[in-house]
N, CA, C, O and CB atoms as a CASP TS submission, in Angstrom:
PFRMAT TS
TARGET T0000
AUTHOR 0000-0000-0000
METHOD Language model
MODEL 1
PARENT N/A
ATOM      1  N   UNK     1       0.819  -1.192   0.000  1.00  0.00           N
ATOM      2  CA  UNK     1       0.000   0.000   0.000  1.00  0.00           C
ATOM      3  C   UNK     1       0.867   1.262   0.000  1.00  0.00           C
ATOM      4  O   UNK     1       0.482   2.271  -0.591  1.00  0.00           O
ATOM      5  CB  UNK     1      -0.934  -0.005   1.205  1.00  0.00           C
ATOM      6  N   UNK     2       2.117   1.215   0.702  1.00  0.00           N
ATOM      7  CA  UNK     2       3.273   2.391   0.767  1.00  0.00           C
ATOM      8  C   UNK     2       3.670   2.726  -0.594  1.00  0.00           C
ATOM      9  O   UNK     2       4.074   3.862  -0.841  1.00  0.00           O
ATOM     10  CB  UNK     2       4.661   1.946   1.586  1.00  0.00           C
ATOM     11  N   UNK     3       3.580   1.726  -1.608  1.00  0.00           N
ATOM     12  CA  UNK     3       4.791   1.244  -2.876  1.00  0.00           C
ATOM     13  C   UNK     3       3.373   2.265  -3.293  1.00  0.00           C
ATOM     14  O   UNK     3       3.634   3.431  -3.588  1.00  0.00           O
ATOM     15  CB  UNK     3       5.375  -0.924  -3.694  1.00  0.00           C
ATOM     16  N   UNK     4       2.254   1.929  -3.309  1.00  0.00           N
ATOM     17  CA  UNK     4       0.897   2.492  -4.699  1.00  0.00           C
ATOM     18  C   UNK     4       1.242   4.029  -3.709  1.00  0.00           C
ATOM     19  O   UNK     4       2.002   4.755  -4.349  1.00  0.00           O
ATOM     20  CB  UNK     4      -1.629   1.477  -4.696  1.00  0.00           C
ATOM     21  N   UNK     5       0.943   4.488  -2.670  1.00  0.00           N
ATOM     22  CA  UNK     5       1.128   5.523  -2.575  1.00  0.00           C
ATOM     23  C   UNK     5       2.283   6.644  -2.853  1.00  0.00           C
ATOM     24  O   UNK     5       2.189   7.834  -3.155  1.00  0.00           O
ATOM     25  CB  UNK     5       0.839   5.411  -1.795  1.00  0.00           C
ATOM     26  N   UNK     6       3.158   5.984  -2.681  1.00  0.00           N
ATOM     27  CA  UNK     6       4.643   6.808  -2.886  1.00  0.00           C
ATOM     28  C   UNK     6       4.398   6.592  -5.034  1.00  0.00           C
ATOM     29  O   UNK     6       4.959   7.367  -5.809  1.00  0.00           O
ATOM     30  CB  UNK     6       6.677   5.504  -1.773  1.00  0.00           C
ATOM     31  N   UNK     7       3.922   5.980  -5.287  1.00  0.00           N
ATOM     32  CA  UNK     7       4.265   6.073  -7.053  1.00  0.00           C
ATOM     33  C   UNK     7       2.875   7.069  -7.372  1.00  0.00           C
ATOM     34  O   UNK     7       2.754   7.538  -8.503  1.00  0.00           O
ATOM     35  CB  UNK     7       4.203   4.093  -8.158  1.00  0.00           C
ATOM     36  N   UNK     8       1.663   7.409  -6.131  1.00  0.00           N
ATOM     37  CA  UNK     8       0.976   8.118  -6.637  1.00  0.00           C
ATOM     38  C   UNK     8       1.452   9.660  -6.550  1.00  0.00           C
ATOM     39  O   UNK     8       1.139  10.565  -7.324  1.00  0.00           O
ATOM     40  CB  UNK     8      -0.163   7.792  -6.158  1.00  0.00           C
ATOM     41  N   UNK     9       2.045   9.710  -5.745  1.00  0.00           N
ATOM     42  CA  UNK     9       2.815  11.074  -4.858  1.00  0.00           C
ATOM     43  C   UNK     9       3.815  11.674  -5.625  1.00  0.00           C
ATOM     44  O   UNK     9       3.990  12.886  -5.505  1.00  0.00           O
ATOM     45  CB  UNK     9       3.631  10.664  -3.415  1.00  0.00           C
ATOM     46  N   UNK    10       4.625  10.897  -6.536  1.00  0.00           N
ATOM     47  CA  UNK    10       5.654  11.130  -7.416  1.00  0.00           C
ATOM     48  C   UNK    10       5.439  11.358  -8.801  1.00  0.00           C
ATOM     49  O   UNK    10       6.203  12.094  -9.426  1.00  0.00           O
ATOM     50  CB  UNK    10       6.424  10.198  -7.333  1.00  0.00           C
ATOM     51  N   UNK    11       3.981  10.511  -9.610  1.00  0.00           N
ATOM     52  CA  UNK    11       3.343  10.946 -10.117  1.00  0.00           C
ATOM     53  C   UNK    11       2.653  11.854 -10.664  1.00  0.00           C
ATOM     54  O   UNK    11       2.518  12.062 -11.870  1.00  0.00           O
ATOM     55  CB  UNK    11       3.225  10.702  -9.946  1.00  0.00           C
ATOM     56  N   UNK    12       1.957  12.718  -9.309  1.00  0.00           N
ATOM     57  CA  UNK    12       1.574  14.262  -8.766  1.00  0.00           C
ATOM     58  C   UNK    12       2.526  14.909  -8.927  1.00  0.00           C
ATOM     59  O   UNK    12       2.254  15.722  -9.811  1.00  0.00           O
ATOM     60  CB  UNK    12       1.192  14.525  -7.370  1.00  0.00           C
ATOM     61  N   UNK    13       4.039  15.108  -8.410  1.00  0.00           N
ATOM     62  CA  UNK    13       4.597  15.926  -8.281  1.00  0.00           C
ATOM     63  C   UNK    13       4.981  15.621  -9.957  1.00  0.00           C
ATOM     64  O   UNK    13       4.336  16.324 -10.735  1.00  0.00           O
ATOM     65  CB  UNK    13       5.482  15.982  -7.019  1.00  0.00           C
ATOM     66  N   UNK    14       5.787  14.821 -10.474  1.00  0.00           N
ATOM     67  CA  UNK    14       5.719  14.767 -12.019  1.00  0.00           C
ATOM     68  C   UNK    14       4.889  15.785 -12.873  1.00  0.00           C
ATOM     69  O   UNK    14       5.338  16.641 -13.634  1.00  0.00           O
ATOM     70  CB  UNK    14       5.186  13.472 -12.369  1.00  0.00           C
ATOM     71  N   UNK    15       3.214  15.430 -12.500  1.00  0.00           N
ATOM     72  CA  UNK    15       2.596  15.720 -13.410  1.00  0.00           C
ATOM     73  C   UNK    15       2.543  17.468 -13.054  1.00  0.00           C
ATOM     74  O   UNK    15       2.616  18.361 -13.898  1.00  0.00           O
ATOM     75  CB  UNK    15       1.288  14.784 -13.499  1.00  0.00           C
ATOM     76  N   UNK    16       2.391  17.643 -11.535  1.00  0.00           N
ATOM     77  CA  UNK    16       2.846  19.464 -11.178  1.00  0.00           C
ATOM     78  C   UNK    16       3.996  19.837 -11.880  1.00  0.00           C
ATOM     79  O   UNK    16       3.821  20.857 -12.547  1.00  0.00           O
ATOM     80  CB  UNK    16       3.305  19.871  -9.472  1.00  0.00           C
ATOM     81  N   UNK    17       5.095  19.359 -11.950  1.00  0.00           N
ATOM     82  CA  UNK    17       6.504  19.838 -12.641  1.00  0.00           C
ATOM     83  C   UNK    17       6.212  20.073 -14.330  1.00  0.00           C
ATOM     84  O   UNK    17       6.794  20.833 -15.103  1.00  0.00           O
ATOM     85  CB  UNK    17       7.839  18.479 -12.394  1.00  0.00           C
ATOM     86  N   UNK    18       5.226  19.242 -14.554  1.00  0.00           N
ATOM     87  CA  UNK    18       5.181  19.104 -16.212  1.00  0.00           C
ATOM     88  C   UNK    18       3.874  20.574 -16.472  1.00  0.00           C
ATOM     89  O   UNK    18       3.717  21.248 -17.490  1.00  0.00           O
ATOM     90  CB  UNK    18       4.421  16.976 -16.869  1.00  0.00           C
ATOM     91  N   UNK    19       3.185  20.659 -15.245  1.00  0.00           N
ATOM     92  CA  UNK    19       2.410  21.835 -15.291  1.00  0.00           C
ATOM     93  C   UNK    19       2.947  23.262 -15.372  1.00  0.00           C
ATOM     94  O   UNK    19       2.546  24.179 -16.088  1.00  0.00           O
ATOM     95  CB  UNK    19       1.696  21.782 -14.262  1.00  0.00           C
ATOM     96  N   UNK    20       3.828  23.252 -14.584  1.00  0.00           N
ATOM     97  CA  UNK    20       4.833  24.504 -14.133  1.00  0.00           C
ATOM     98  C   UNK    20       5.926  25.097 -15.863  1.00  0.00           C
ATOM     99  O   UNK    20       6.228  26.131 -16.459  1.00  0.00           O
ATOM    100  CB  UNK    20       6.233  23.593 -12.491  1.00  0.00           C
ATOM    101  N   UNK    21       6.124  23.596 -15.962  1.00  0.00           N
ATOM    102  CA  UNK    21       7.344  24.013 -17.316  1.00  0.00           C
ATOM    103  C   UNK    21       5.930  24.594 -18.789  1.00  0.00           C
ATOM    104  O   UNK    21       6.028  25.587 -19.511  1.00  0.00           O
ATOM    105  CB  UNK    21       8.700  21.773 -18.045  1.00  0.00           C
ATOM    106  N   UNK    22       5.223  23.954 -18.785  1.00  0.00           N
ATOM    107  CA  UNK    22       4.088  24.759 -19.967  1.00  0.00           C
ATOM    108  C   UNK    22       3.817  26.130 -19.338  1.00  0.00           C
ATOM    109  O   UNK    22       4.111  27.133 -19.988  1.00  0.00           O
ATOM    110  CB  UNK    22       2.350  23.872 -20.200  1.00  0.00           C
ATOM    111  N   UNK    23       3.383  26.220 -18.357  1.00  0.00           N
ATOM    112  CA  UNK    23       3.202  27.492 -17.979  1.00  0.00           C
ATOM    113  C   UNK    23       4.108  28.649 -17.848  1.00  0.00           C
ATOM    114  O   UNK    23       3.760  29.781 -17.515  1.00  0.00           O
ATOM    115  CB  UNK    23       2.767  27.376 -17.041  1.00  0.00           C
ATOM    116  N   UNK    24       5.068  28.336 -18.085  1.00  0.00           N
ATOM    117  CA  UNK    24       6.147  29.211 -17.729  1.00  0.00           C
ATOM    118  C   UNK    24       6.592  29.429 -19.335  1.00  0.00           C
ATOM    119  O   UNK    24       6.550  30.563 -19.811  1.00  0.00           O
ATOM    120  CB  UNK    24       7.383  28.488 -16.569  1.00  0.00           C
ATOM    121  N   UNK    25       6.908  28.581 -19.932  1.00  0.00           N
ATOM    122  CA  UNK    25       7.001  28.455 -21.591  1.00  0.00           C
ATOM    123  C   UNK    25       5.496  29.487 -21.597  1.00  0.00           C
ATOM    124  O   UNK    25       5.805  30.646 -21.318  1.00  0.00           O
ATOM    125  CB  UNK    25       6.870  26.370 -22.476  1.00  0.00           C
ATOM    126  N   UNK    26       4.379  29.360 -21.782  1.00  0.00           N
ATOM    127  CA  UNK    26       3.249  30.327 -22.188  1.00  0.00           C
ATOM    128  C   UNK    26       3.084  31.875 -21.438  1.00  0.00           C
ATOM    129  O   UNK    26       2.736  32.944 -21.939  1.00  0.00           O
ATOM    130  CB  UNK    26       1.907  29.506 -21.899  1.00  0.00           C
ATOM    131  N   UNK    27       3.360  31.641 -20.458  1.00  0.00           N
ATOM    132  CA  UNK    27       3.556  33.124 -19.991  1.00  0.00           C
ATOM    133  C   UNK    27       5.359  33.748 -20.650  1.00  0.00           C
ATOM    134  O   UNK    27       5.512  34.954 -20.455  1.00  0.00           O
ATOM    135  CB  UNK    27       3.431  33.064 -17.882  1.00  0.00           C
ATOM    136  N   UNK    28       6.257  33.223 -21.160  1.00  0.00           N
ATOM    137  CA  UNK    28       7.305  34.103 -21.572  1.00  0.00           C
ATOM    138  C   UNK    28       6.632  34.003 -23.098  1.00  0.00           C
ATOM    139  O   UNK    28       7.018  35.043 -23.633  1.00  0.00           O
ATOM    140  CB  UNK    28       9.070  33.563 -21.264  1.00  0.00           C
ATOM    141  N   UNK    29       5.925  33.367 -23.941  1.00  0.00           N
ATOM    142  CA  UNK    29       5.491  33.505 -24.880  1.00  0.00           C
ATOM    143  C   UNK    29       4.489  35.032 -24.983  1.00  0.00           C
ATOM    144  O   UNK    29       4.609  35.944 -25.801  1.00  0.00           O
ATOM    145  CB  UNK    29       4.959  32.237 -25.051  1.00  0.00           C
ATOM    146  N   UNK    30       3.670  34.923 -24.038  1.00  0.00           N
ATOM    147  CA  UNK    30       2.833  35.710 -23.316  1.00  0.00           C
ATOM    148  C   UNK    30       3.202  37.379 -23.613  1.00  0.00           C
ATOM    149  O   UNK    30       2.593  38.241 -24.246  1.00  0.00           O
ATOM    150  CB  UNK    30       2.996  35.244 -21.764  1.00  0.00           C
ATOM    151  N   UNK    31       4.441  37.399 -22.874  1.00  0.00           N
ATOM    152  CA  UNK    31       4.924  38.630 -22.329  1.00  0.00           C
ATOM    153  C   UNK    31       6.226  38.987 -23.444  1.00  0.00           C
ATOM    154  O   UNK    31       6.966  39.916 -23.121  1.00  0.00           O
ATOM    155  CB  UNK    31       5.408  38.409 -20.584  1.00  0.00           C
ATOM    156  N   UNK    32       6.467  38.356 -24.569  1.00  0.00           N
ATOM    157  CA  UNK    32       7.374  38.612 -25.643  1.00  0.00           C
ATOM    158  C   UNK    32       7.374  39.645 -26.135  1.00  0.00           C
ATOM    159  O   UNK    32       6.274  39.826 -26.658  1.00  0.00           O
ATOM    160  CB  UNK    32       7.318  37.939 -26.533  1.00  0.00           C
ATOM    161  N   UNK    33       8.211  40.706 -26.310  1.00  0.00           N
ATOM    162  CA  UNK    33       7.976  42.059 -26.948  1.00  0.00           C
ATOM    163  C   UNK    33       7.916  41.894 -27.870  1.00  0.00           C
ATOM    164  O   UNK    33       7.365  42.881 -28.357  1.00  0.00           O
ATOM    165  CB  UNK    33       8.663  43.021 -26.881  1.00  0.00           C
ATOM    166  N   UNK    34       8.236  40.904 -28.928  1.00  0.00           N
ATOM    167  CA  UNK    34       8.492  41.393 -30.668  1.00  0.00           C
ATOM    168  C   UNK    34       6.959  40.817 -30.890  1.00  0.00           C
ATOM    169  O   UNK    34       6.099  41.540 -31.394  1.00  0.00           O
ATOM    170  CB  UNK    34      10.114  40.392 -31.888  1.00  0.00           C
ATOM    171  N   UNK    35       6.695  39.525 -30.494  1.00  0.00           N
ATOM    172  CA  UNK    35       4.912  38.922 -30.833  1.00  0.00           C
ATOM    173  C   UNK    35       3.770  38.983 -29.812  1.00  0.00           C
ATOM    174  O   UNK    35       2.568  38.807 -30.011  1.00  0.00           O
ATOM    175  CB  UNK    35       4.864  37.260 -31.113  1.00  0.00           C
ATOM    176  N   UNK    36       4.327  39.231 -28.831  1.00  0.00           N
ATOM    177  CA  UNK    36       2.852  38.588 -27.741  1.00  0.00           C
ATOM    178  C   UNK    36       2.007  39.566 -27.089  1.00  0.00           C
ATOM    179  O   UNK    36       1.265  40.125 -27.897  1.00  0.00           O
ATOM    180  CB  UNK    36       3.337  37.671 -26.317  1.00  0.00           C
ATOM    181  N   UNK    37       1.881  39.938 -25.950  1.00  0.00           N
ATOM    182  CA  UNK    37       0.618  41.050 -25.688  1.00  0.00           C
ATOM    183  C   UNK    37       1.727  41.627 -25.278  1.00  0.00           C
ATOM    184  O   UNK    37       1.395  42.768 -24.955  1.00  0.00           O
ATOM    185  CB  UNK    37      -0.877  40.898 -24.618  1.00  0.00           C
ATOM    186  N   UNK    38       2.754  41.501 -25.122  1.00  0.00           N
ATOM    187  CA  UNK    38       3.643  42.466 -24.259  1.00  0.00           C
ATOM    188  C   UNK    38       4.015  43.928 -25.514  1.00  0.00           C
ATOM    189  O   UNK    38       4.257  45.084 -25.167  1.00  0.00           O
ATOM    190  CB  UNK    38       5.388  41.386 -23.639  1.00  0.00           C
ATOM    191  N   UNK    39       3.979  43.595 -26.452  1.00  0.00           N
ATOM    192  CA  UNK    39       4.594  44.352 -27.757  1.00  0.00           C
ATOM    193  C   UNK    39       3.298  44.971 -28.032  1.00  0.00           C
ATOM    194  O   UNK    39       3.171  46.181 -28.221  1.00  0.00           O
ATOM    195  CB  UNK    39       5.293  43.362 -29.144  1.00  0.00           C
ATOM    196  N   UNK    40       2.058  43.882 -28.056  1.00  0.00           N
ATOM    197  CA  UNK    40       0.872  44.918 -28.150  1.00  0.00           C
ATOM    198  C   UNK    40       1.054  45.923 -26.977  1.00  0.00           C
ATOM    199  O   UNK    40       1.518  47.007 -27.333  1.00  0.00           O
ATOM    200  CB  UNK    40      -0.663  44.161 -28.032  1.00  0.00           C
ATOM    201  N   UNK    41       0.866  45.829 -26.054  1.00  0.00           N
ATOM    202  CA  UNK    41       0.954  46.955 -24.624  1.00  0.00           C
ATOM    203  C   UNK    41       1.728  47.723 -25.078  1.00  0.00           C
ATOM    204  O   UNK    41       1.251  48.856 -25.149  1.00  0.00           O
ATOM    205  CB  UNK    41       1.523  46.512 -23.097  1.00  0.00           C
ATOM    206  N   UNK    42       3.630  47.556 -25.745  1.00  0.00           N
ATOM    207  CA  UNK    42       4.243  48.640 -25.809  1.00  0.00           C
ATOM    208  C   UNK    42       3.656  49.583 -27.211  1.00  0.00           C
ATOM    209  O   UNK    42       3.594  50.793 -27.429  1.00  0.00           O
ATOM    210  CB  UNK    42       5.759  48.224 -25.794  1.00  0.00           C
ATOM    211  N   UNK    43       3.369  48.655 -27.812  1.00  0.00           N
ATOM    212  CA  UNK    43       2.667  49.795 -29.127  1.00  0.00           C
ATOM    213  C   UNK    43       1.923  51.133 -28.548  1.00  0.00           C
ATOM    214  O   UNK    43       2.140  52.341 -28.449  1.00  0.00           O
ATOM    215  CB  UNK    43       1.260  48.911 -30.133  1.00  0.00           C
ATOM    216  N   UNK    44       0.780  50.049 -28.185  1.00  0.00           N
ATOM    217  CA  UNK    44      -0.626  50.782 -27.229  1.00  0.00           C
ATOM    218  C   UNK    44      -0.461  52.253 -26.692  1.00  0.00           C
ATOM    219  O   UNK    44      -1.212  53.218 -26.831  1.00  0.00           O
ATOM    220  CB  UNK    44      -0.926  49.872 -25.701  1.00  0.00           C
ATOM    221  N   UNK    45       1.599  52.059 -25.573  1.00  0.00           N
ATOM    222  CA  UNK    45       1.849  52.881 -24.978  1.00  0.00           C
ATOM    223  C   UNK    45       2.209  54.374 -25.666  1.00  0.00           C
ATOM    224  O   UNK    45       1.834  55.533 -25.489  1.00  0.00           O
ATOM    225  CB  UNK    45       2.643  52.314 -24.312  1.00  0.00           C
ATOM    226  N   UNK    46       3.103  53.715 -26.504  1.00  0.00           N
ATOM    227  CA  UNK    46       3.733  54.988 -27.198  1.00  0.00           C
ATOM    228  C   UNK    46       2.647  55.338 -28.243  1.00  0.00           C
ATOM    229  O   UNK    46       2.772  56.460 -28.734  1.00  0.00           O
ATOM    230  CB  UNK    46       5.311  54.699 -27.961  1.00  0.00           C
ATOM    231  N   UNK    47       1.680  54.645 -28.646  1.00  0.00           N
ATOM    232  CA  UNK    47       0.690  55.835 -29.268  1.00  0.00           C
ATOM    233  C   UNK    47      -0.487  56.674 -28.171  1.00  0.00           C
ATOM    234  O   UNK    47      -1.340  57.510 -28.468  1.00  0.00           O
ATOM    235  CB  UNK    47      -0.302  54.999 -30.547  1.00  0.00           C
ATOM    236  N   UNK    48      -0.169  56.128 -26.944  1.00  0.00           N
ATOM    237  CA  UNK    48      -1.340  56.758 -26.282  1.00  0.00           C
ATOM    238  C   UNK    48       0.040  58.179 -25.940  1.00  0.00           C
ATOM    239  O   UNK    48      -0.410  59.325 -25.938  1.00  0.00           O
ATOM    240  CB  UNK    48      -2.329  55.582 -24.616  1.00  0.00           C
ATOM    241  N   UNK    49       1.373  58.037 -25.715  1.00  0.00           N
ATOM    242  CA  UNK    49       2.159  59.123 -25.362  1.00  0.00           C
ATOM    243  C   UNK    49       1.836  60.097 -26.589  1.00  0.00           C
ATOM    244  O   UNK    49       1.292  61.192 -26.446  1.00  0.00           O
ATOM    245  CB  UNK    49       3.756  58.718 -25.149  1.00  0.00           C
ATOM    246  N   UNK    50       2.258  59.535 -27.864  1.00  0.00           N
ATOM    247  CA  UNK    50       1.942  60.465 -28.784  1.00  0.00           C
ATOM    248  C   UNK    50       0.741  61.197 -29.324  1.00  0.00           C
ATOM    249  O   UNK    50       0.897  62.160 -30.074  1.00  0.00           O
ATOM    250  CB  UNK    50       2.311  60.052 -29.531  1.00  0.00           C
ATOM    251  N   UNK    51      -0.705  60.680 -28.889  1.00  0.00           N
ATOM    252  CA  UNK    51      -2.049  60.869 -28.759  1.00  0.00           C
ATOM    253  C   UNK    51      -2.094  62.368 -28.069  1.00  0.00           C
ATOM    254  O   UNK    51      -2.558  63.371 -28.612  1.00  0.00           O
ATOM    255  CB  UNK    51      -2.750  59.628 -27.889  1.00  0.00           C
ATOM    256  N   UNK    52      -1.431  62.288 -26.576  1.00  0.00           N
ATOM    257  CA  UNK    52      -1.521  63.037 -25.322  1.00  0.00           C
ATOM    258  C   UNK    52      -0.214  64.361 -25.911  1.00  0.00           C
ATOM    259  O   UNK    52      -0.334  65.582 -25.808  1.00  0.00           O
ATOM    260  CB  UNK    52      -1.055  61.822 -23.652  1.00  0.00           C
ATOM    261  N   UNK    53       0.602  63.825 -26.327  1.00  0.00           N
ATOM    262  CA  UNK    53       1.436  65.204 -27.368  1.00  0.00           C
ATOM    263  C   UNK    53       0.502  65.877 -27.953  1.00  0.00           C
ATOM    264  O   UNK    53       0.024  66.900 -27.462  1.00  0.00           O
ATOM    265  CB  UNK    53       2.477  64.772 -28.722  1.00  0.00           C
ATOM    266  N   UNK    54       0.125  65.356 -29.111  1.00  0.00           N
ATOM    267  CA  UNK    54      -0.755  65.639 -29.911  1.00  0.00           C
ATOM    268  C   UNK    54      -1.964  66.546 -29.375  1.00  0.00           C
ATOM    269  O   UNK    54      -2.118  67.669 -29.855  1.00  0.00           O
ATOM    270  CB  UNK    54      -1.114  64.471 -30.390  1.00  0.00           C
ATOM    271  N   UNK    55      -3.027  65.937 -28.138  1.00  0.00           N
ATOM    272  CA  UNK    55      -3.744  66.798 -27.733  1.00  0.00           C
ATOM    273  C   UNK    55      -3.272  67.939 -27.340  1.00  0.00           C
ATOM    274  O   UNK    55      -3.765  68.996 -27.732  1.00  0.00           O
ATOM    275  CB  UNK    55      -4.336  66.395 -27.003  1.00  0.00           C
ATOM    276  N   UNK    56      -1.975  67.869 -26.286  1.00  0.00           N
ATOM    277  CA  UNK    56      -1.537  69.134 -25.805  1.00  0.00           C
ATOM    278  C   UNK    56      -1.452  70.129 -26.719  1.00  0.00           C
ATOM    279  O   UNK    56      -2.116  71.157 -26.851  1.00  0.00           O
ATOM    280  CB  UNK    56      -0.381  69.059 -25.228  1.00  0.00           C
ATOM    281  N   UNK    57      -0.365  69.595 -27.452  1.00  0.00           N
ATOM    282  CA  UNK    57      -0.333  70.974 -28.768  1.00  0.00           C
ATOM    283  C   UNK    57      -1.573  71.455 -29.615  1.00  0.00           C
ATOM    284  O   UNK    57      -1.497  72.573 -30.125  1.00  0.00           O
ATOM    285  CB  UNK    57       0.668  70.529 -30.063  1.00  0.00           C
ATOM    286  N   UNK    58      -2.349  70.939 -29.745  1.00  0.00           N
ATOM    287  CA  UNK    58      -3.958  71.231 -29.966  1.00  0.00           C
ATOM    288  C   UNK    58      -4.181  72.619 -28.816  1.00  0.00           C
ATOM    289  O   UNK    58      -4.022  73.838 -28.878  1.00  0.00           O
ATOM    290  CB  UNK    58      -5.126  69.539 -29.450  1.00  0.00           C
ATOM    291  N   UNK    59      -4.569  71.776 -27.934  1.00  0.00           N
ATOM    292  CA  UNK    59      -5.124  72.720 -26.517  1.00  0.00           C
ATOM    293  C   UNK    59      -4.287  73.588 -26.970  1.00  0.00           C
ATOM    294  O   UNK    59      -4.988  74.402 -27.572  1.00  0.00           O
ATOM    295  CB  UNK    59      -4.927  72.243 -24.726  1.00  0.00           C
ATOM    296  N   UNK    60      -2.570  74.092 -27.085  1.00  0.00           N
ATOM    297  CA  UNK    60      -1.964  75.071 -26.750  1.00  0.00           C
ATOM    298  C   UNK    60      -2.162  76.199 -28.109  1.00  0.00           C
ATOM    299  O   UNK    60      -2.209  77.417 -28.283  1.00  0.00           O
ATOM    300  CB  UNK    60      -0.518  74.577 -26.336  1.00  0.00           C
ATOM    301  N   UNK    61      -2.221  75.264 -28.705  1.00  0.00           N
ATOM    302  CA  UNK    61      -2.760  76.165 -30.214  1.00  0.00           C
ATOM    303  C   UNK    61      -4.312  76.568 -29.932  1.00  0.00           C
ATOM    304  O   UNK    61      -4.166  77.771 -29.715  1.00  0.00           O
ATOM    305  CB  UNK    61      -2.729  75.007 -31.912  1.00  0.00           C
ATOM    306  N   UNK    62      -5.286  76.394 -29.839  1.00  0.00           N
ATOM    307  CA  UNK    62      -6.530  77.025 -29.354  1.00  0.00           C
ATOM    308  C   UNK    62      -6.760  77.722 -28.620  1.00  0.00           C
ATOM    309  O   UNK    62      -7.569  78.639 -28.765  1.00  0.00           O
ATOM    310  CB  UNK    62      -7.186  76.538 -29.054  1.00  0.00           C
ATOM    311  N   UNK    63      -5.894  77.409 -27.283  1.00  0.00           N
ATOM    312  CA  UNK    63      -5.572  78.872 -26.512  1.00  0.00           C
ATOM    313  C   UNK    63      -5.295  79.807 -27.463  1.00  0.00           C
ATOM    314  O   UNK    63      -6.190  80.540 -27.884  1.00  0.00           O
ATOM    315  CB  UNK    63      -4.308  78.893 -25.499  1.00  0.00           C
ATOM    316  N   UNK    64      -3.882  79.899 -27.959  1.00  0.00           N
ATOM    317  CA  UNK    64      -3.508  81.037 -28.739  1.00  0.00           C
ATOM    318  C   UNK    64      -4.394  81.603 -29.643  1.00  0.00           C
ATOM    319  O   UNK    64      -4.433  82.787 -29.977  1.00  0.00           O
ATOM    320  CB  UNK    64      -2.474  80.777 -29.404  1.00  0.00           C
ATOM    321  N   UNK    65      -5.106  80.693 -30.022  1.00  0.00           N
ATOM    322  CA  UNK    65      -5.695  81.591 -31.159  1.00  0.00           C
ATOM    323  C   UNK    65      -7.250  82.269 -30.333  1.00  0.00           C
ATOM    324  O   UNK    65      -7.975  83.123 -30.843  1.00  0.00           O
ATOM    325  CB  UNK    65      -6.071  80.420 -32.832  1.00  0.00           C
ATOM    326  N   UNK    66      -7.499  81.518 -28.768  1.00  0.00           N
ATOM    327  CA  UNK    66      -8.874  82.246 -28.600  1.00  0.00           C
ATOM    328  C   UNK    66      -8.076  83.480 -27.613  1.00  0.00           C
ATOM    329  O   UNK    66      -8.763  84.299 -27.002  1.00  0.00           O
ATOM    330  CB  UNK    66     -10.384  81.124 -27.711  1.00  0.00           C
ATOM    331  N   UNK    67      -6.766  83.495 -27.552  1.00  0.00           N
ATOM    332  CA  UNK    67      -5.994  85.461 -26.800  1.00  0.00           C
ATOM    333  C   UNK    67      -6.151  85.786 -28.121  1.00  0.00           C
ATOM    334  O   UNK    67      -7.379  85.857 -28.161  1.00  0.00           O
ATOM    335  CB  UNK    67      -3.814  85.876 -25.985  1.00  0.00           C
ATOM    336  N   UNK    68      -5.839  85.990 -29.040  1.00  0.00           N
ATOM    337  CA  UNK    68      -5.709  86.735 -30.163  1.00  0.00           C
ATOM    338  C   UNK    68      -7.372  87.201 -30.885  1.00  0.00           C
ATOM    339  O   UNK    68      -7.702  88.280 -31.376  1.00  0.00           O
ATOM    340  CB  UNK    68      -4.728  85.765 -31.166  1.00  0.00           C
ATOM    341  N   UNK    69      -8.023  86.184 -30.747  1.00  0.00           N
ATOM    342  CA  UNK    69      -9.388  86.602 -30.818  1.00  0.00           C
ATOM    343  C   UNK    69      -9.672  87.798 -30.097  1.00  0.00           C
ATOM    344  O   UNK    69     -10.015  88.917 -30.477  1.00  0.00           O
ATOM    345  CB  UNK    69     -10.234  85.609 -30.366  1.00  0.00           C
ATOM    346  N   UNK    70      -9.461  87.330 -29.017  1.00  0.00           N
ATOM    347  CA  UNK    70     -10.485  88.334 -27.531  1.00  0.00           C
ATOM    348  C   UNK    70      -9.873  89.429 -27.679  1.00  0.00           C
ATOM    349  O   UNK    70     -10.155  90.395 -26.970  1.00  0.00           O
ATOM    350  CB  UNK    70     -10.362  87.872 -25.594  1.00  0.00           C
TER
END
């Protein structure tokens, strides 16, 4: 009964170890800058920086032109 338990126990931990190595392989797949969501996120970032440029200089140009109005 020791022998079936200890080969079920080693088994488990086997089949946890074989869980851990896919998961770890899919999350660095995951988080890859050149393909995975990680590269989407950095895209995402630097157009939301350049978005927020973009508005500013808007805003700062509309100011100017509503002093020159008034």
């Amino acid at each position: 009964m020791d022998l079936i338990a200890d080969i079920l126990l080693v088994a488990g931990a086997l089949g946890a170890g074989l869980y851990c190595h896919v998961l770890a392989r899919r999350l660095s797949r995951f988080n890859d800058l050149e393909t995975g969501v990680g590269g989407a996120v950095a895209v995402l970032s630097a157009q939301v920086d350049d978005l927020t440029r973009t508005l500013r200089d808007a805003q700062n140009a509309a100011g100017g032109e509503t002093r020159s109005l008034g």
